[in-house]
Amino acid sequence: MAFKIASSPHVGTTLQTAKVMQRVVLCLIPGIAAQLYFFGYGTLLQIAIAIITAYAAEATILALRNRPIKSTLADNSALVTALLLAIAIPPLAPWWVIVIGTLFSIIIVKHLYGGLGNNLFNPAMAGYVLLLISFPVQMTDWVSPMSAAQQSVDISYAWKVIFNSTSDIILTGHNLAIDGTTMATPLDTLKTDLSMGLTTHESLAKPIFSSMTGLGWFEVNFAFLIGGLIMLKLKVIRWHISFGILTALFICSSFGFLLNPDTHVSPIMHLFSGGTMLAAFFIATDPVTAATSARGRIIFGAMIGALIYVIRTFGGYPDAVAFAVLLANMCAPFIDHYVRPRTYGHRSGS
């Protein structure tokens, strides 16, 4: 009998990689539905563009590498990467933004390192960071919640904005009727207000905020929380990383809020705004780029939670999820090296 050596992610035969990815996609549905409800249907077009680009890029690279195309595409890893990147970018971003990000995620971050199981960084977050640094204007104009927008974002309107030159008008703010649809995210608004000398209480009094969180953002994060809990129930992921992220972020934000509530927001704002819940359950839990041992996963998650708070509070970017995940990805081998589980039958220190 030949002993087959395979790279991570290692899953049992009763739960193949393709089924794991399918369950991740299904558990993303509540969050995607909430995002569509509050921010319009532009996300659907971004998802469609990302999926087509991801499968085309993966098939092309597999052909160039003389690897099996059909069986590899069937593992659904490209689908998950495309979904995560598409729901992370602004729904009305120009079509070429998601195409560039997806190509970078699949070709450079994933296949340049050898494909699934060999990549050092989370492909979706690496693509997101590339877009954020390269196209900061397009990546920071989010859609207003439907209750506050002057223009409802249905499929036809989203199509015109994403594929036509009107997207440039939106992002430069030359068309007031269209510009009323886009705005900065709540975290970006808060950071800008604090830099201008306003207190958190004054900033949170703006219409963009609701119940100490961004309008619509609480519901979206809560929906991703529901999907994450379903994944835990189905044993698609383990609890350690999610627990580490949310606990560390809660502790850090609570300390800052108690220290100076005029310049720091409550823990609820940190937990239910931006991409916190998406990162805690769907991004950081990627088995390829995370730590492997139980204790190592908790440390890995706590590092991400602490980095999210530090970058949000003291850094130049309002939502630090992508940067925090990538920095933790770099540290995962280090964590695994120094946090090794004790071998069965051996005493500690022996």
Coordinates of C-alpha atoms in Angstrom, one line a residue:
M1 CA 0.0 0.0 0.0
A2 CA 1.4 3.4 -1.0
F3 CA 1.4 6.1 1.6
K4 CA 0.0 9.3 0.0
I5 CA 1.5 12.6 1.1
A6 CA -0.7 15.6 0.7
S7 CA -0.5 19.3 1.8
S8 CA -3.1 21.0 4.1
P9 CA -5.9 21.5 4.5
H10 CA -6.3 18.0 6.0
V11 CA -9.9 16.9 6.3
G12 CA -11.5 13.5 7.0
T13 CA -12.7 11.4 4.1
T14 CA -16.3 12.0 5.2
L15 CA -15.8 15.7 4.7
Q16 CA -13.8 16.4 1.6
T17 CA -12.4 19.8 0.8
A18 CA -15.1 20.5 -1.8
K19 CA -17.8 19.8 0.8
V20 CA -16.1 22.0 3.3
M21 CA -16.0 24.9 0.8
Q22 CA -19.6 24.3 -0.2
R23 CA -20.6 24.6 3.5
V24 CA -18.6 27.8 3.8
V25 CA -20.5 29.2 0.8
L26 CA -23.8 28.2 2.2
C27 CA -23.0 29.8 5.6
L28 CA -22.0 33.0 3.8
I29 CA -25.6 33.4 2.5
P30 CA -27.1 35.1 5.6
G31 CA -24.4 37.8 5.5
I32 CA -24.6 38.3 1.8
A33 CA -28.4 38.6 2.0
A34 CA -28.1 41.2 4.7
Q35 CA -25.6 43.1 2.7
L36 CA -27.9 43.1 -0.4
Y37 CA -30.8 44.3 1.7
F38 CA -28.9 47.2 3.2
F39 CA -26.5 48.2 0.5
G40 CA -28.2 47.2 -2.8
Y41 CA -27.5 44.7 -5.5
G42 CA -24.1 45.8 -6.6
T43 CA -22.6 43.0 -4.6
L44 CA -24.3 40.4 -6.8
L45 CA -22.6 41.8 -9.8
Q46 CA -19.2 41.9 -8.0
I47 CA -19.7 38.3 -7.0
A48 CA -20.5 37.2 -10.6
I49 CA -17.5 39.0 -12.0
A50 CA -15.2 37.6 -9.3
I51 CA -16.4 34.0 -9.8
I52 CA -16.0 34.2 -13.6
T53 CA -12.5 35.7 -13.2
A54 CA -11.4 33.3 -10.5
Y55 CA -12.4 30.2 -12.5
A56 CA -10.9 31.5 -15.7
A57 CA -7.6 32.4 -14.0
E58 CA -7.4 29.1 -12.2
A59 CA -8.1 27.0 -15.2
T60 CA -5.5 28.9 -17.2
I61 CA -2.8 28.5 -14.6
L62 CA -3.6 24.8 -14.2
A63 CA -3.3 24.3 -17.9
L64 CA 0.0 26.1 -18.0
R65 CA 1.2 23.9 -15.1
N66 CA -0.1 20.7 -16.7
R67 CA -2.3 20.0 -13.7
P68 CA -5.8 18.5 -13.8
I69 CA -8.3 21.3 -14.4
K70 CA -11.7 19.8 -13.8
S71 CA -10.9 18.0 -10.5
T72 CA -9.1 21.1 -9.1
L73 CA -11.8 23.5 -10.0
A74 CA -14.3 21.1 -8.3
D75 CA -12.7 21.7 -4.9
N76 CA -14.5 25.1 -4.8
S77 CA -11.5 26.9 -3.2
A78 CA -11.5 29.5 -6.1
L79 CA -15.2 30.0 -5.5
V80 CA -14.7 30.8 -1.8
T81 CA -11.8 33.2 -2.6
A82 CA -14.0 35.0 -5.2
L83 CA -16.9 35.3 -2.8
L84 CA -14.9 36.7 0.1
L85 CA -13.2 39.3 -2.0
A86 CA -16.4 40.3 -3.8
I87 CA -18.3 41.0 -0.6
A88 CA -15.4 42.9 1.0
I89 CA -15.1 45.6 -1.7
P90 CA -17.6 48.4 -2.2
P91 CA -20.6 47.2 -4.1
L92 CA -20.3 49.9 -6.8
A93 CA -16.6 49.7 -7.4
P94 CA -15.7 49.6 -11.1
W95 CA -15.6 46.2 -12.7
W96 CA -11.9 46.3 -13.3
V97 CA -11.2 46.6 -9.5
I98 CA -12.6 43.2 -8.7
V99 CA -11.0 41.7 -11.8
I100 CA -7.5 42.9 -10.8
G101 CA -8.0 41.8 -7.2
T102 CA -9.3 38.3 -8.1
L103 CA -6.5 37.8 -10.6
F104 CA -3.9 38.7 -8.0
S105 CA -5.5 36.5 -5.4
I106 CA -5.6 33.4 -7.6
I107 CA -2.5 33.7 -9.8
I108 CA 0.0 35.4 -7.5
V109 CA -1.1 34.6 -3.9
K110 CA -2.4 31.1 -4.5
H111 CA -0.7 29.5 -7.5
L112 CA 2.7 31.2 -7.3
Y113 CA 3.2 29.4 -4.0
G114 CA 2.0 26.0 -5.5
G115 CA -1.8 26.1 -5.3
L116 CA -4.2 25.2 -2.5
G117 CA -2.4 24.1 0.7
N118 CA 0.9 25.9 -0.1
N119 CA 0.0 29.6 0.0
L120 CA 1.4 31.6 2.9
F121 CA -1.2 34.4 2.8
N122 CA -5.0 34.4 2.7
P123 CA -5.6 35.0 -1.0
A124 CA -8.8 37.1 -0.6
M125 CA -7.2 39.4 2.0
A126 CA -4.0 39.8 0.0
G127 CA -6.1 40.8 -3.0
Y128 CA -8.0 43.2 -0.9
V129 CA -4.9 44.9 0.4
L130 CA -3.5 45.2 -3.1
L131 CA -6.7 47.0 -4.2
L132 CA -6.8 49.2 -1.1
I133 CA -3.2 50.4 -1.5
S134 CA -3.4 50.8 -5.3
F135 CA -6.9 52.3 -5.6
P136 CA -7.7 54.0 -2.3
V137 CA -10.5 56.2 -3.7
Q138 CA -12.4 53.4 -5.4
M139 CA -12.0 51.2 -2.3
T140 CA -13.2 53.7 0.3
D141 CA -16.5 54.9 -1.3
W142 CA -19.0 52.5 0.1
V143 CA -22.8 52.5 -0.7
S144 CA -25.1 54.3 1.7
P145 CA -27.6 52.1 3.4
M146 CA -30.8 52.0 1.4
S147 CA -32.7 53.9 4.1
A148 CA -30.3 56.9 3.7
A149 CA -29.5 56.7 0.0
Q150 CA -30.9 59.2 -2.5
Q151 CA -30.9 56.5 -5.2
S152 CA -31.9 52.9 -4.6
V153 CA -29.3 50.5 -5.9
D154 CA -31.2 47.9 -8.0
I155 CA -29.6 45.6 -10.5
S156 CA -30.0 48.0 -13.5
Y157 CA -28.6 50.9 -11.6
A158 CA -25.6 48.9 -10.3
W159 CA -24.9 47.6 -13.8
K160 CA -24.7 51.1 -15.2
V161 CA -22.4 52.3 -12.4
I162 CA -20.1 49.3 -12.4
F163 CA -19.7 48.9 -16.1
N164 CA -20.1 52.5 -17.3
S165 CA -18.0 55.6 -16.9
T166 CA -20.5 56.9 -14.3
S167 CA -18.4 55.1 -11.7
D168 CA -15.8 57.8 -12.2
I169 CA -18.4 60.4 -11.7
I170 CA -19.4 58.8 -8.4
L171 CA -15.9 58.6 -7.1
T172 CA -15.0 62.1 -7.9
G173 CA -18.2 63.5 -6.5
H174 CA -19.1 65.6 -9.6
N175 CA -22.7 64.3 -9.9
L176 CA -24.7 65.2 -6.8
A177 CA -27.6 62.9 -7.6
I178 CA -25.3 59.9 -7.9
D179 CA -22.9 61.0 -5.2
G180 CA -25.8 60.8 -2.7
T181 CA -25.6 57.0 -3.1
T182 CA -22.0 56.7 -1.9
M183 CA -20.2 57.6 1.3
A184 CA -17.3 56.7 3.6
T185 CA -17.8 53.7 5.9
P186 CA -18.8 54.4 9.6
L187 CA -15.2 53.5 10.7
D188 CA -13.7 55.8 8.2
T189 CA -16.1 58.6 9.2
L190 CA -15.2 58.1 12.9
K191 CA -11.5 58.1 12.2
T192 CA -11.8 61.3 10.1
D193 CA -13.9 63.0 12.8
L194 CA -11.4 62.2 15.6
S195 CA -8.6 63.5 13.5
M196 CA -10.5 66.8 13.2
G197 CA -10.9 67.1 17.0
L198 CA -14.4 65.8 17.4
T199 CA -15.3 63.5 20.2
T200 CA -16.7 60.0 19.6
H201 CA -20.1 61.3 21.1
E202 CA -20.2 64.1 18.5
S203 CA -19.3 61.7 15.7
L204 CA -21.7 59.0 16.7
A205 CA -24.5 61.6 16.6
K206 CA -24.4 61.6 12.8
P207 CA -27.1 59.8 10.8
I208 CA -24.6 57.3 9.5
F209 CA -24.5 55.7 13.0
S210 CA -27.3 53.8 14.6
S211 CA -27.4 52.3 18.1
M212 CA -23.6 52.9 18.6
T213 CA -22.8 51.0 15.3
G214 CA -22.9 52.0 11.7
L215 CA -26.4 52.0 10.0
G216 CA -26.8 48.6 8.4
W217 CA -23.4 47.4 9.5
F218 CA -24.6 45.8 12.8
E219 CA -27.2 43.7 10.9
V220 CA -24.6 42.6 8.3
N221 CA -22.1 41.6 11.0
F222 CA -24.8 39.9 13.0
A223 CA -25.8 37.9 9.9
F224 CA -22.2 36.8 9.4
L225 CA -22.1 35.8 13.1
I226 CA -25.1 33.6 12.5
G227 CA -23.4 32.0 9.6
G228 CA -20.3 31.5 11.6
L229 CA -22.1 29.8 14.4
I230 CA -23.7 27.4 11.9
M231 CA -20.2 26.6 10.6
L232 CA -19.2 25.8 14.2
K233 CA -22.2 23.6 14.6
L234 CA -21.4 21.8 11.4
K235 CA -17.8 21.4 12.6
V236 CA -16.5 23.1 9.4
I237 CA -14.3 25.3 11.6
R238 CA -13.1 25.1 15.2
W239 CA -13.8 27.7 17.8
H240 CA -10.3 28.7 18.8
I241 CA -9.5 31.3 16.2
S242 CA -12.9 33.0 16.3
F243 CA -12.8 33.0 20.1
G244 CA -9.3 34.5 20.1
I245 CA -10.2 37.3 17.7
L246 CA -13.4 38.4 19.4
T247 CA -12.0 38.1 22.9
A248 CA -8.9 40.0 22.2
L249 CA -10.7 42.7 20.3
F250 CA -13.3 43.0 23.1
I251 CA -10.7 43.3 25.8
C252 CA -8.6 45.8 24.0
S253 CA -11.5 48.0 23.0
S254 CA -13.0 47.8 26.5
F255 CA -9.8 49.0 28.0
G256 CA -9.5 51.9 25.5
F257 CA -13.2 52.9 26.0
L258 CA -12.8 52.9 29.8
L259 CA -9.6 54.8 29.6
N260 CA -11.0 57.6 27.4
P261 CA -14.5 57.3 26.0
D262 CA -14.1 60.6 24.1
T263 CA -11.5 59.2 21.7
H264 CA -12.4 55.5 21.8
V265 CA -15.6 53.8 20.9
S266 CA -17.4 51.0 22.7
P267 CA -16.5 47.3 22.2
I268 CA -19.9 46.8 20.5
M269 CA -18.8 49.2 17.8
H270 CA -15.6 47.3 17.2
L271 CA -17.3 43.9 17.1
F272 CA -20.3 44.8 14.9
S273 CA -18.8 47.2 12.3
G274 CA -16.5 46.8 9.4
G275 CA -15.5 43.2 8.6
T276 CA -15.0 41.9 12.1
M277 CA -17.4 39.0 12.1
L278 CA -16.5 38.1 8.5
A279 CA -12.9 37.9 9.5
A280 CA -13.5 36.0 12.8
F281 CA -15.5 33.1 11.2
F282 CA -14.8 33.0 7.4
I283 CA -11.4 34.6 6.7
A284 CA -9.0 34.0 9.7
T285 CA -10.2 30.4 10.1
D286 CA -8.6 29.4 6.7
P287 CA -6.8 26.1 7.7
V288 CA -4.0 26.7 5.2
T289 CA -2.8 30.1 6.5
A290 CA -3.6 29.8 10.2
A291 CA -1.8 28.1 13.1
T292 CA -2.5 24.4 13.5
S293 CA -2.5 23.5 17.2
A294 CA -5.4 24.3 19.5
R295 CA -3.3 26.7 21.7
G296 CA -1.6 28.1 18.6
R297 CA -5.0 28.9 17.0
I298 CA -6.0 30.8 20.1
I299 CA -2.8 32.8 20.0
F300 CA -3.2 33.3 16.3
G301 CA -6.7 34.7 16.7
A302 CA -5.8 36.9 19.7
M303 CA -3.0 38.4 17.6
I304 CA -5.5 39.3 14.9
G305 CA -8.0 40.8 17.4
A306 CA -5.3 42.9 19.0
L307 CA -3.9 44.0 15.6
I308 CA -7.4 45.0 14.4
Y309 CA -7.8 47.3 17.5
V310 CA -4.3 48.8 17.2
I311 CA -4.5 49.6 13.5
R312 CA -8.1 50.9 13.8
T313 CA -7.1 53.1 16.7
F314 CA -3.6 54.3 15.9
G315 CA -3.1 53.3 12.2
G316 CA -4.0 55.1 9.0
Y317 CA -6.7 52.6 7.8
P318 CA -10.1 52.6 9.4
D319 CA -10.9 48.8 9.1
A320 CA -7.8 46.8 9.8
V321 CA -9.1 43.3 9.2
A322 CA -7.1 42.5 6.0
F323 CA -3.8 43.9 7.4
A324 CA -4.3 42.1 10.7
V325 CA -5.0 38.7 9.0
L326 CA -1.9 39.0 6.7
L327 CA 0.4 40.0 9.5
A328 CA -0.9 37.0 11.5
N329 CA -0.4 34.7 8.5
M330 CA 3.3 35.7 8.5
C331 CA 3.5 34.7 12.2
A332 CA 1.6 31.4 11.8
P333 CA 4.8 29.2 11.2
F334 CA 6.5 31.0 14.1
I335 CA 3.5 30.2 16.4
D336 CA 3.4 26.6 15.3
H337 CA 7.2 26.2 15.9
Y338 CA 7.1 27.5 19.5
V339 CA 3.6 26.2 20.5
R340 CA 3.9 22.5 19.8
P341 CA 1.4 20.1 21.4
R342 CA 3.0 17.7 23.8
T343 CA 3.7 14.3 22.2
Y344 CA 1.5 11.6 23.7
G345 CA 3.4 9.5 26.2
H346 CA 6.0 12.2 26.9
R347 CA 6.3 14.4 30.0
S348 CA 6.4 18.1 29.7
G349 CA 10.0 19.4 29.4
S350 CA 11.3 15.9 28.5

